[in-house]
Every structure is written in structure tokens, then in C-alpha cells.
């Protein structure tokens, strides 16, 4: 077990390391921690505190410290956990050259970063429609607490949605469902009636994540996991490698039912979920996740951009027509119509070009990329993944729900013999060259 659990995507300046730890509200508790750092010669450069959102009798501390004495720091973190009983999360550590970023090897290890979000439930930006609504902010904290306390293997807690929340959902559901027959891809329209039949998709009912997760597992092995807010690109993509989709449970503010500045349950359930029930799309999504494991930061950015222009805002061909399969389109009444109009620029999906395309986040996309098919997109992604500089290959074992790291010829040969795959036999021969 490595004490260094979280690695920041961008390089840290001046070897600074960031930690968050929580302590019970006791006299002298913080002084004892600070004394530990002092005795080991670790200099603190910044410290903040706040009451814990998870435990009322605890305080959370955010600290920056110099990372000159890494072995001593590892001992301190271990001591804080074992001797003092602190809960410690290491948020960043300056990476050595050529060091492979940490990534989860088992599905249970998703617990280690699922709460390292870029935004927290009730802490909304000033331009958020619910920023000045204390009731909405309190409600968002309820949803955040569900996600913070969730661990892999547990049933996803059910939520009793309010009448106002169900009304907001109903407005979005009704408007989008009217557009799906003419604007959504075949796969989305094929699965949607099944979600209505088995998962409670109705205008007057917000479906439960647990019911949908069980349904997806029977279709493609994908599952949902509640999340309190936005994860980093590296962490979010890593979940896809295990066929896990981190999903919000909260809903947009009622004052603007057709707008949300962030992913919400309308976006997740109406946009993403139907496609995760399609085997070919599920495989494509997992391939993006597998490609991200251990990838350098610049390739994480490229993969996140590919994800943006495919899983979020992708178009595909159906005969002589174009249809939408991206969740950002399928959950937006306005952009779903706009993307198939004559206004935006349409380009073929070429990942070398797509992966570096700049894009706006708060307005309709000026350019969309068209996939010939999900199979074609998957093959292109696999070729693109081969350009990622990492000293190994990875494979997901669905029986153990673990990532197998293939970094020598013997492992590749054993794998090729096990599944008798022509593609892997070729991969093994290439490795020997």
C-alpha cells in the first residue's frame, strides 16, 4: 500500500505538497500534529481550517508544505493516520521525471478519489441560478453528503425528490422526449423505452440511480456511482476503465429548468444512461478510460477533449442523415436542435485533430465531429491510445474487476494464450520486435 494516493494533474511549483486532514475537536489536537511536522523538519507554508461537513465534532485542515523530505513526509502521514487517528488525503505531490501517475488497479480503489471533487455541493458559483437560494443550497448539501458517504459495493441511497424537483424534471423530460425520435441516434431511441419500462422513466417521476445501475449492469456491465460534483479529468476517466460512471443526483434550479451550468441528474439520466446500455458505445467509453490509466498529463487533456467531442457532443451517421449521440446534446433542448441545423461546422472524427480542438464550455459548440459508427470510433481510439507514451499496456479483467498491467512479453503471451485473440497475438509479436 502506497501512502501517496492522489497526484495532481498539473505540476506543483517549488515542490509544494498539499494535504487535507481532519481532527476531532479536542484541546491540543492541532498542536500535536504541528509538532510532528516540526520534529521531522517539514516546513508548513500555508494552513486553513473549517468545520467538517461530514462530522460535526471534527475540523478539517488544508495545508501546503515543502516537499523536500519525502521519506519523512510518508512517515508523518502514516503517523497521523495510525497514531493520532487523523483522516488524511494527499492532494498533490510533485512528480519526478518519467514517473507514471498513480491509477486505480481495482474497482474498490475508486473510493480513494471519488470525493476529490473540484466543487462541493452547497458551494455554488455566484452566477449559479441557485446561488441566492438557501433552500436549494441546503438541498445540494444533502446530495453531496450521500455521495461523500458512499463506498463501492453499497446500494446507492434512494432519494425522495420534492414536488418542485419533479416538476423541473418533468419539464425537461417532456421537451426532450418530443425531439428524440427525429434528433437522437438509433441506439438512444432503442433503449429509452426500456428505461421507461424497467427504471421508472416518466414525466412525473425522477428515476433512482440504484435501479438504473442494476439495469445497466444486466445490459453492458456499466454501473453508476453517486458523486458530489465535478471530478478531475484523470479521475473521471479512470472510472470509465472499470465501466463505472460517476453520476450526480441533484437537479438544476427550478428557476431555469432548461439551463444548468453543471452536470445534473437530467443530463446524466437523459443524456448518458441510454447509451451506456448499448454494448458498442459502452466498449468505446471504457476504451477512453483504459487509455487514460497512467497517461501523462498532456494526453489526459487530449483524451478529455476526445471525450468532450464524442461522449458529450458527438454526432454520428445514420444512412444519409446525422444524429446526436452526445449526452450534452441529448440533454439540451436548444443545442439538440442547433447541432443538426446548418449553423455549426461539421467535421469527420479524426482524433489527431479532434484531441487538440479548443471548445467553449458555456455556449453552443461551433464545431461538431461525426463518427461513422461507434465501432469505427473505437478502432480510431485504440490506434490513438498506442501513441500514448507509457511503458505498459492495460487490460480490464471483468471477473476480478481489476486492471491487469502488461509490461513484459511473458504477460502478453499468457494473455494472448488465455483468450486466443488474434489482435493480442499481433500485439505480442509487436512487443518482441
JSON list of N, CA, C and O in Angstrom, two decimals, residues 101-110 113 237-244 286-294 390 392-407 411 415:
[
{"chain": "A", "resi": 101, "resn": "UNK", "atom": "N", "xyz": [1.94, 8.39, -13.26]},
{"chain": "A", "resi": 101, "resn": "UNK", "atom": "CA", "xyz": [0.93, 8.81, -12.28]},
{"chain": "A", "resi": 101, "resn": "UNK", "atom": "C", "xyz": [0.18, 7.61, -11.72]},
{"chain": "A", "resi": 101, "resn": "UNK", "atom": "O", "xyz": [-0.10, 6.64, -12.43]},
{"chain": "A", "resi": 102, "resn": "UNK", "atom": "N", "xyz": [-0.15, 7.70, -10.44]},
{"chain": "A", "resi": 102, "resn": "UNK", "atom": "CA", "xyz": [-0.92, 6.63, -9.80]},
{"chain": "A", "resi": 102, "resn": "UNK", "atom": "C", "xyz": [-2.26, 6.47, -10.50]},
{"chain": "A", "resi": 102, "resn": "UNK", "atom": "O", "xyz": [-2.89, 7.43, -10.94]},
{"chain": "A", "resi": 103, "resn": "UNK", "atom": "N", "xyz": [-2.73, 5.22, -10.60]},
{"chain": "A", "resi": 103, "resn": "UNK", "atom": "CA", "xyz": [-4.08, 4.96, -11.10]},
{"chain": "A", "resi": 103, "resn": "UNK", "atom": "C", "xyz": [-4.65, 3.74, -10.37]},
{"chain": "A", "resi": 103, "resn": "UNK", "atom": "O", "xyz": [-3.91, 2.89, -9.88]},
{"chain": "A", "resi": 104, "resn": "UNK", "atom": "N", "xyz": [-5.97, 3.64, -10.27]},
{"chain": "A", "resi": 104, "resn": "UNK", "atom": "CA", "xyz": [-6.58, 2.53, -9.53]},
{"chain": "A", "resi": 104, "resn": "UNK", "atom": "C", "xyz": [-6.37, 1.21, -10.25]},
{"chain": "A", "resi": 104, "resn": "UNK", "atom": "O", "xyz": [-6.46, 1.12, -11.48]},
{"chain": "A", "resi": 105, "resn": "UNK", "atom": "N", "xyz": [-6.09, 0.18, -9.49]},
{"chain": "A", "resi": 105, "resn": "UNK", "atom": "CA", "xyz": [-5.92, -1.17, -10.05]},
{"chain": "A", "resi": 105, "resn": "UNK", "atom": "C", "xyz": [-7.16, -2.04, -9.82]},
{"chain": "A", "resi": 105, "resn": "UNK", "atom": "O", "xyz": [-7.34, -3.03, -10.52]},
{"chain": "A", "resi": 106, "resn": "UNK", "atom": "N", "xyz": [-7.96, -1.69, -8.81]},
{"chain": "A", "resi": 106, "resn": "UNK", "atom": "CA", "xyz": [-9.19, -2.46, -8.54]},
{"chain": "A", "resi": 106, "resn": "UNK", "atom": "C", "xyz": [-10.35, -1.48, -8.44]},
{"chain": "A", "resi": 106, "resn": "UNK", "atom": "O", "xyz": [-10.17, -0.30, -8.17]},
{"chain": "A", "resi": 107, "resn": "UNK", "atom": "N", "xyz": [-11.55, -1.99, -8.65]},
{"chain": "A", "resi": 107, "resn": "UNK", "atom": "CA", "xyz": [-12.73, -1.14, -8.65]},
{"chain": "A", "resi": 107, "resn": "UNK", "atom": "C", "xyz": [-12.96, -0.53, -7.27]},
{"chain": "A", "resi": 107, "resn": "UNK", "atom": "O", "xyz": [-13.50, 0.58, -7.16]},
{"chain": "A", "resi": 108, "resn": "UNK", "atom": "N", "xyz": [-12.53, -1.22, -6.22]},
{"chain": "A", "resi": 108, "resn": "UNK", "atom": "CA", "xyz": [-12.68, -0.68, -4.87]},
{"chain": "A", "resi": 108, "resn": "UNK", "atom": "C", "xyz": [-11.83, 0.58, -4.67]},
{"chain": "A", "resi": 108, "resn": "UNK", "atom": "O", "xyz": [-12.16, 1.44, -3.85]},
{"chain": "A", "resi": 109, "resn": "UNK", "atom": "N", "xyz": [-10.75, 0.69, -5.42]},
{"chain": "A", "resi": 109, "resn": "UNK", "atom": "CA", "xyz": [-9.86, 1.83, -5.26]},
{"chain": "A", "resi": 109, "resn": "UNK", "atom": "C", "xyz": [-10.45, 3.12, -5.82]},
{"chain": "A", "resi": 109, "resn": "UNK", "atom": "O", "xyz": [-9.88, 4.20, -5.60]},
{"chain": "A", "resi": 110, "resn": "UNK", "atom": "N", "xyz": [-11.59, 3.05, -6.48]},
{"chain": "A", "resi": 110, "resn": "UNK", "atom": "CA", "xyz": [-12.27, 4.27, -6.89]},
{"chain": "A", "resi": 110, "resn": "UNK", "atom": "C", "xyz": [-12.71, 5.06, -5.67]},
{"chain": "A", "resi": 110, "resn": "UNK", "atom": "O", "xyz": [-12.88, 6.29, -5.74]},
{"chain": "A", "resi": 113, "resn": "UNK", "atom": "N", "xyz": [-10.53, 8.31, -4.62]},
{"chain": "A", "resi": 113, "resn": "UNK", "atom": "CA", "xyz": [-10.57, 9.66, -5.17]},
{"chain": "A", "resi": 113, "resn": "UNK", "atom": "C", "xyz": [-11.98, 10.16, -5.48]},
{"chain": "A", "resi": 113, "resn": "UNK", "atom": "O", "xyz": [-12.15, 11.29, -5.93]},
{"chain": "A", "resi": 237, "resn": "UNK", "atom": "N", "xyz": [-12.12, 9.81, -15.92]},
{"chain": "A", "resi": 237, "resn": "UNK", "atom": "CA", "xyz": [-11.83, 8.85, -16.98]},
{"chain": "A", "resi": 237, "resn": "UNK", "atom": "C", "xyz": [-11.41, 7.50, -16.40]},
{"chain": "A", "resi": 237, "resn": "UNK", "atom": "O", "xyz": [-11.74, 6.45, -16.96]},
{"chain": "A", "resi": 238, "resn": "UNK", "atom": "N", "xyz": [-10.70, 7.52, -15.28]},
{"chain": "A", "resi": 238, "resn": "UNK", "atom": "CA", "xyz": [-10.29, 6.26, -14.65]},
{"chain": "A", "resi": 238, "resn": "UNK", "atom": "C", "xyz": [-11.51, 5.42, -14.26]},
{"chain": "A", "resi": 238, "resn": "UNK", "atom": "O", "xyz": [-11.48, 4.19, -14.36]},
{"chain": "A", "resi": 239, "resn": "UNK", "atom": "N", "xyz": [-12.59, 6.07, -13.83]},
{"chain": "A", "resi": 239, "resn": "UNK", "atom": "CA", "xyz": [-13.80, 5.33, -13.51]},
{"chain": "A", "resi": 239, "resn": "UNK", "atom": "C", "xyz": [-14.35, 4.58, -14.71]},
{"chain": "A", "resi": 239, "resn": "UNK", "atom": "O", "xyz": [-14.81, 3.43, -14.59]},
{"chain": "A", "resi": 240, "resn": "UNK", "atom": "N", "xyz": [-14.29, 5.19, -15.88]},
{"chain": "A", "resi": 240, "resn": "UNK", "atom": "CA", "xyz": [-14.80, 4.55, -17.10]},
{"chain": "A", "resi": 240, "resn": "UNK", "atom": "C", "xyz": [-14.04, 3.26, -17.42]},
{"chain": "A", "resi": 240, "resn": "UNK", "atom": "O", "xyz": [-14.59, 2.34, -18.01]},
{"chain": "A", "resi": 241, "resn": "UNK", "atom": "N", "xyz": [-12.76, 3.20, -17.04]},
{"chain": "A", "resi": 241, "resn": "UNK", "atom": "CA", "xyz": [-11.97, 2.00, -17.29]},
{"chain": "A", "resi": 241, "resn": "UNK", "atom": "C", "xyz": [-12.57, 0.78, -16.59]},
{"chain": "A", "resi": 241, "resn": "UNK", "atom": "O", "xyz": [-12.41, -0.36, -17.05]},
{"chain": "A", "resi": 242, "resn": "UNK", "atom": "N", "xyz": [-13.29, 1.00, -15.49]},
{"chain": "A", "resi": 242, "resn": "UNK", "atom": "CA", "xyz": [-13.95, -0.07, -14.74]},
{"chain": "A", "resi": 242, "resn": "UNK", "atom": "C", "xyz": [-15.44, -0.18, -15.09]},
{"chain": "A", "resi": 242, "resn": "UNK", "atom": "O", "xyz": [-16.19, -0.86, -14.41]},
{"chain": "A", "resi": 243, "resn": "UNK", "atom": "N", "xyz": [-15.84, 0.55, -16.14]},
{"chain": "A", "resi": 243, "resn": "UNK", "atom": "CA", "xyz": [-17.27, 0.65, -16.51]},
{"chain": "A", "resi": 243, "resn": "UNK", "atom": "C", "xyz": [-18.08, 1.23, -15.35]},
{"chain": "A", "resi": 243, "resn": "UNK", "atom": "O", "xyz": [-19.20, 0.77, -15.04]},
{"chain": "A", "resi": 244, "resn": "UNK", "atom": "N", "xyz": [-17.53, 2.24, -14.73]},
{"chain": "A", "resi": 244, "resn": "UNK", "atom": "CA", "xyz": [-18.21, 2.98, -13.67]},
{"chain": "A", "resi": 244, "resn": "UNK", "atom": "C", "xyz": [-18.39, 4.41, -14.13]},
{"chain": "A", "resi": 244, "resn": "UNK", "atom": "O", "xyz": [-17.43, 5.07, -14.53]},
{"chain": "A", "resi": 286, "resn": "UNK", "atom": "N", "xyz": [-15.35, 2.69, -22.32]},
{"chain": "A", "resi": 286, "resn": "UNK", "atom": "CA", "xyz": [-14.33, 2.05, -21.49]},
{"chain": "A", "resi": 286, "resn": "UNK", "atom": "C", "xyz": [-12.95, 2.19, -22.10]},
{"chain": "A", "resi": 286, "resn": "UNK", "atom": "O", "xyz": [-11.95, 2.35, -21.37]},
{"chain": "A", "resi": 287, "resn": "UNK", "atom": "N", "xyz": [-12.86, 2.16, -23.43]},
{"chain": "A", "resi": 287, "resn": "UNK", "atom": "CA", "xyz": [-11.56, 2.31, -24.09]},
{"chain": "A", "resi": 287, "resn": "UNK", "atom": "C", "xyz": [-10.93, 3.66, -23.76]},
{"chain": "A", "resi": 287, "resn": "UNK", "atom": "O", "xyz": [-9.71, 3.76, -23.58]},
{"chain": "A", "resi": 288, "resn": "UNK", "atom": "N", "xyz": [-11.75, 4.72, -23.69]},
{"chain": "A", "resi": 288, "resn": "UNK", "atom": "CA", "xyz": [-11.22, 6.03, -23.31]},
{"chain": "A", "resi": 288, "resn": "UNK", "atom": "C", "xyz": [-10.64, 5.96, -21.89]},
{"chain": "A", "resi": 288, "resn": "UNK", "atom": "O", "xyz": [-9.56, 6.48, -21.61]},
{"chain": "A", "resi": 289, "resn": "UNK", "atom": "N", "xyz": [-11.38, 5.31, -21.00]},
{"chain": "A", "resi": 289, "resn": "UNK", "atom": "CA", "xyz": [-10.90, 5.18, -19.63]},
{"chain": "A", "resi": 289, "resn": "UNK", "atom": "C", "xyz": [-9.61, 4.38, -19.53]},
{"chain": "A", "resi": 289, "resn": "UNK", "atom": "O", "xyz": [-8.68, 4.78, -18.82]},
{"chain": "A", "resi": 290, "resn": "UNK", "atom": "N", "xyz": [-9.53, 3.27, -20.24]},
{"chain": "A", "resi": 290, "resn": "UNK", "atom": "CA", "xyz": [-8.33, 2.45, -20.20]},
{"chain": "A", "resi": 290, "resn": "UNK", "atom": "C", "xyz": [-7.12, 3.21, -20.75]},
{"chain": "A", "resi": 290, "resn": "UNK", "atom": "O", "xyz": [-6.01, 3.09, -20.24]},
{"chain": "A", "resi": 291, "resn": "UNK", "atom": "N", "xyz": [-7.35, 3.99, -21.79]},
{"chain": "A", "resi": 291, "resn": "UNK", "atom": "CA", "xyz": [-6.26, 4.77, -22.39]},
{"chain": "A", "resi": 291, "resn": "UNK", "atom": "C", "xyz": [-5.71, 5.81, -21.42]},
{"chain": "A", "resi": 291, "resn": "UNK", "atom": "O", "xyz": [-4.55, 6.21, -21.51]},
{"chain": "A", "resi": 292, "resn": "UNK", "atom": "N", "xyz": [-6.53, 6.25, -20.48]},
{"chain": "A", "resi": 292, "resn": "UNK", "atom": "CA", "xyz": [-6.12, 7.31, -19.56]},
{"chain": "A", "resi": 292, "resn": "UNK", "atom": "C", "xyz": [-5.24, 6.81, -18.41]},
{"chain": "A", "resi": 292, "resn": "UNK", "atom": "O", "xyz": [-4.54, 7.60, -17.78]},
{"chain": "A", "resi": 293, "resn": "UNK", "atom": "N", "xyz": [-5.26, 5.52, -18.11]},
{"chain": "A", "resi": 293, "resn": "UNK", "atom": "CA", "xyz": [-4.58, 5.00, -16.93]},
{"chain": "A", "resi": 293, "resn": "UNK", "atom": "C", "xyz": [-3.07, 5.12, -17.07]},
{"chain": "A", "resi": 293, "resn": "UNK", "atom": "O", "xyz": [-2.46, 4.53, -17.95]},
{"chain": "A", "resi": 294, "resn": "UNK", "atom": "N", "xyz": [-2.48, 5.92, -16.20]},
{"chain": "A", "resi": 294, "resn": "UNK", "atom": "CA", "xyz": [-1.04, 6.11, -16.24]},
{"chain": "A", "resi": 294, "resn": "UNK", "atom": "C", "xyz": [-0.55, 7.03, -17.34]},
{"chain": "A", "resi": 294, "resn": "UNK", "atom": "O", "xyz": [0.66, 7.16, -17.54]},
{"chain": "A", "resi": 390, "resn": "UNK", "atom": "N", "xyz": [3.61, 5.34, -22.49]},
{"chain": "A", "resi": 390, "resn": "UNK", "atom": "CA", "xyz": [3.62, 4.70, -21.19]},
{"chain": "A", "resi": 390, "resn": "UNK", "atom": "C", "xyz": [4.26, 3.33, -21.36]},
{"chain": "A", "resi": 390, "resn": "UNK", "atom": "O", "xyz": [4.05, 2.67, -22.39]},
{"chain": "A", "resi": 392, "resn": "UNK", "atom": "N", "xyz": [3.77, 0.34, -20.59]},
{"chain": "A", "resi": 392, "resn": "UNK", "atom": "CA", "xyz": [2.96, -0.85, -20.35]},
{"chain": "A", "resi": 392, "resn": "UNK", "atom": "C", "xyz": [1.65, -0.73, -21.12]},
{"chain": "A", "resi": 392, "resn": "UNK", "atom": "O", "xyz": [1.30, 0.33, -21.64]},
{"chain": "A", "resi": 393, "resn": "UNK", "atom": "N", "xyz": [0.94, -1.83, -21.18]},
{"chain": "A", "resi": 393, "resn": "UNK", "atom": "CA", "xyz": [-0.44, -1.84, -21.68]},
{"chain": "A", "resi": 393, "resn": "UNK", "atom": "C", "xyz": [-1.34, -2.26, -20.52]},
{"chain": "A", "resi": 393, "resn": "UNK", "atom": "O", "xyz": [-0.86, -2.80, -19.52]},
{"chain": "A", "resi": 394, "resn": "UNK", "atom": "N", "xyz": [-2.63, -2.02, -20.66]},
{"chain": "A", "resi": 394, "resn": "UNK", "atom": "CA", "xyz": [-3.56, -2.40, -19.60]},
{"chain": "A", "resi": 394, "resn": "UNK", "atom": "C", "xyz": [-4.73, -3.17, -20.18]},
{"chain": "A", "resi": 394, "resn": "UNK", "atom": "O", "xyz": [-5.08, -3.01, -21.36]},
{"chain": "A", "resi": 395, "resn": "UNK", "atom": "N", "xyz": [-5.29, -4.01, -19.36]},
{"chain": "A", "resi": 395, "resn": "UNK", "atom": "CA", "xyz": [-6.49, -4.77, -19.73]},
{"chain": "A", "resi": 395, "resn": "UNK", "atom": "C", "xyz": [-7.38, -4.87, -18.51]},
{"chain": "A", "resi": 395, "resn": "UNK", "atom": "O", "xyz": [-6.90, -5.09, -17.39]},
{"chain": "A", "resi": 396, "resn": "UNK", "atom": "N", "xyz": [-8.67, -4.72, -18.70]},
{"chain": "A", "resi": 396, "resn": "UNK", "atom": "CA", "xyz": [-9.62, -4.86, -17.59]},
{"chain": "A", "resi": 396, "resn": "UNK", "atom": "C", "xyz": [-10.10, -6.29, -17.53]},
{"chain": "A", "resi": 396, "resn": "UNK", "atom": "O", "xyz": [-10.56, -6.86, -18.52]},
{"chain": "A", "resi": 397, "resn": "UNK", "atom": "N", "xyz": [-9.96, -6.89, -16.35]},
{"chain": "A", "resi": 397, "resn": "UNK", "atom": "CA", "xyz": [-10.46, -8.24, -16.13]},
{"chain": "A", "resi": 397, "resn": "UNK", "atom": "C", "xyz": [-11.84, -8.16, -15.48]},
{"chain": "A", "resi": 397, "resn": "UNK", "atom": "O", "xyz": [-11.95, -7.80, -14.31]},
{"chain": "A", "resi": 398, "resn": "UNK", "atom": "N", "xyz": [-12.91, -8.45, -16.22]},
{"chain": "A", "resi": 398, "resn": "UNK", "atom": "CA", "xyz": [-14.26, -8.28, -15.67]},
{"chain": "A", "resi": 398, "resn": "UNK", "atom": "C", "xyz": [-14.59, -9.29, -14.58]},
{"chain": "A", "resi": 398, "resn": "UNK", "atom": "O", "xyz": [-15.51, -9.08, -13.79]},
{"chain": "A", "resi": 399, "resn": "UNK", "atom": "N", "xyz": [-13.84, -10.39, -14.50]},
{"chain": "A", "resi": 399, "resn": "UNK", "atom": "CA", "xyz": [-14.10, -11.40, -13.48]},
{"chain": "A", "resi": 399, "resn": "UNK", "atom": "C", "xyz": [-13.61, -10.95, -12.11]},
{"chain": "A", "resi": 399, "resn": "UNK", "atom": "O", "xyz": [-14.26, -11.19, -11.08]},
{"chain": "A", "resi": 400, "resn": "UNK", "atom": "N", "xyz": [-12.45, -10.30, -12.09]},
{"chain": "A", "resi": 400, "resn": "UNK", "atom": "CA", "xyz": [-11.88, -9.83, -10.83]},
{"chain": "A", "resi": 400, "resn": "UNK", "atom": "C", "xyz": [-12.13, -8.34, -10.61]},
{"chain": "A", "resi": 400, "resn": "UNK", "atom": "O", "xyz": [-11.85, -7.83, -9.53]},
{"chain": "A", "resi": 401, "resn": "UNK", "atom": "N", "xyz": [-12.61, -7.66, -11.64]},
{"chain": "A", "resi": 401, "resn": "UNK", "atom": "CA", "xyz": [-12.83, -6.21, -11.63]},
{"chain": "A", "resi": 401, "resn": "UNK", "atom": "C", "xyz": [-11.53, -5.49, -11.26]},
{"chain": "A", "resi": 401, "resn": "UNK", "atom": "O", "xyz": [-11.51, -4.54, -10.49]},
{"chain": "A", "resi": 402, "resn": "UNK", "atom": "N", "xyz": [-10.46, -5.96, -11.87]},
{"chain": "A", "resi": 402, "resn": "UNK", "atom": "CA", "xyz": [-9.14, -5.38, -11.66]},
{"chain": "A", "resi": 402, "resn": "UNK", "atom": "C", "xyz": [-8.50, -5.01, -13.00]},
{"chain": "A", "resi": 402, "resn": "UNK", "atom": "O", "xyz": [-8.85, -5.58, -14.03]},
{"chain": "A", "resi": 403, "resn": "UNK", "atom": "N", "xyz": [-7.57, -4.07, -12.96]},
{"chain": "A", "resi": 403, "resn": "UNK", "atom": "CA", "xyz": [-6.78, -3.70, -14.11]},
{"chain": "A", "resi": 403, "resn": "UNK", "atom": "C", "xyz": [-5.51, -4.54, -14.12]},
{"chain": "A", "resi": 403, "resn": "UNK", "atom": "O", "xyz": [-4.77, -4.57, -13.13]},
{"chain": "A", "resi": 404, "resn": "UNK", "atom": "N", "xyz": [-5.27, -5.24, -15.22]},
{"chain": "A", "resi": 404, "resn": "UNK", "atom": "CA", "xyz": [-4.05, -6.02, -15.36]},
{"chain": "A", "resi": 404, "resn": "UNK", "atom": "C", "xyz": [-3.05, -5.20, -16.15]},
{"chain": "A", "resi": 404, "resn": "UNK", "atom": "O", "xyz": [-3.34, -4.76, -17.27]},
{"chain": "A", "resi": 405, "resn": "UNK", "atom": "N", "xyz": [-1.89, -4.97, -15.56]},
{"chain": "A", "resi": 405, "resn": "UNK", "atom": "CA", "xyz": [-0.83, -4.19, -16.21]},
{"chain": "A", "resi": 405, "resn": "UNK", "atom": "C", "xyz": [0.09, -5.15, -16.95]},
{"chain": "A", "resi": 405, "resn": "UNK", "atom": "O", "xyz": [0.67, -6.06, -16.35]},
{"chain": "A", "resi": 406, "resn": "UNK", "atom": "N", "xyz": [0.21, -4.96, -18.23]},
{"chain": "A", "resi": 406, "resn": "UNK", "atom": "CA", "xyz": [1.01, -5.84, -19.08]},
{"chain": "A", "resi": 406, "resn": "UNK", "atom": "C", "xyz": [2.27, -5.09, -19.48]},
{"chain": "A", "resi": 406, "resn": "UNK", "atom": "O", "xyz": [2.26, -4.21, -20.33]},
{"chain": "A", "resi": 407, "resn": "UNK", "atom": "N", "xyz": [3.40, -5.46, -18.83]},
{"chain": "A", "resi": 407, "resn": "UNK", "atom": "CA", "xyz": [4.63, -4.72, -19.09]},
{"chain": "A", "resi": 407, "resn": "UNK", "atom": "C", "xyz": [5.80, -5.61, -19.49]},
{"chain": "A", "resi": 407, "resn": "UNK", "atom": "O", "xyz": [6.95, -5.19, -19.46]},
{"chain": "A", "resi": 411, "resn": "UNK", "atom": "N", "xyz": [3.80, -11.74, -19.94]},
{"chain": "A", "resi": 411, "resn": "UNK", "atom": "CA", "xyz": [2.42, -11.41, -19.59]},
{"chain": "A", "resi": 411, "resn": "UNK", "atom": "C", "xyz": [1.54, -11.32, -20.82]},
{"chain": "A", "resi": 411, "resn": "UNK", "atom": "O", "xyz": [0.41, -11.81, -20.84]},
{"chain": "A", "resi": 415, "resn": "UNK", "atom": "N", "xyz": [-1.63, -13.77, -21.76]},
{"chain": "A", "resi": 415, "resn": "UNK", "atom": "CA", "xyz": [-2.93, -13.21, -22.03]},
{"chain": "A", "resi": 415, "resn": "UNK", "atom": "C", "xyz": [-3.43, -13.64, -23.40]},
{"chain": "A", "resi": 415, "resn": "UNK", "atom": "O", "xyz": [-4.59, -14.02, -23.57]}
]
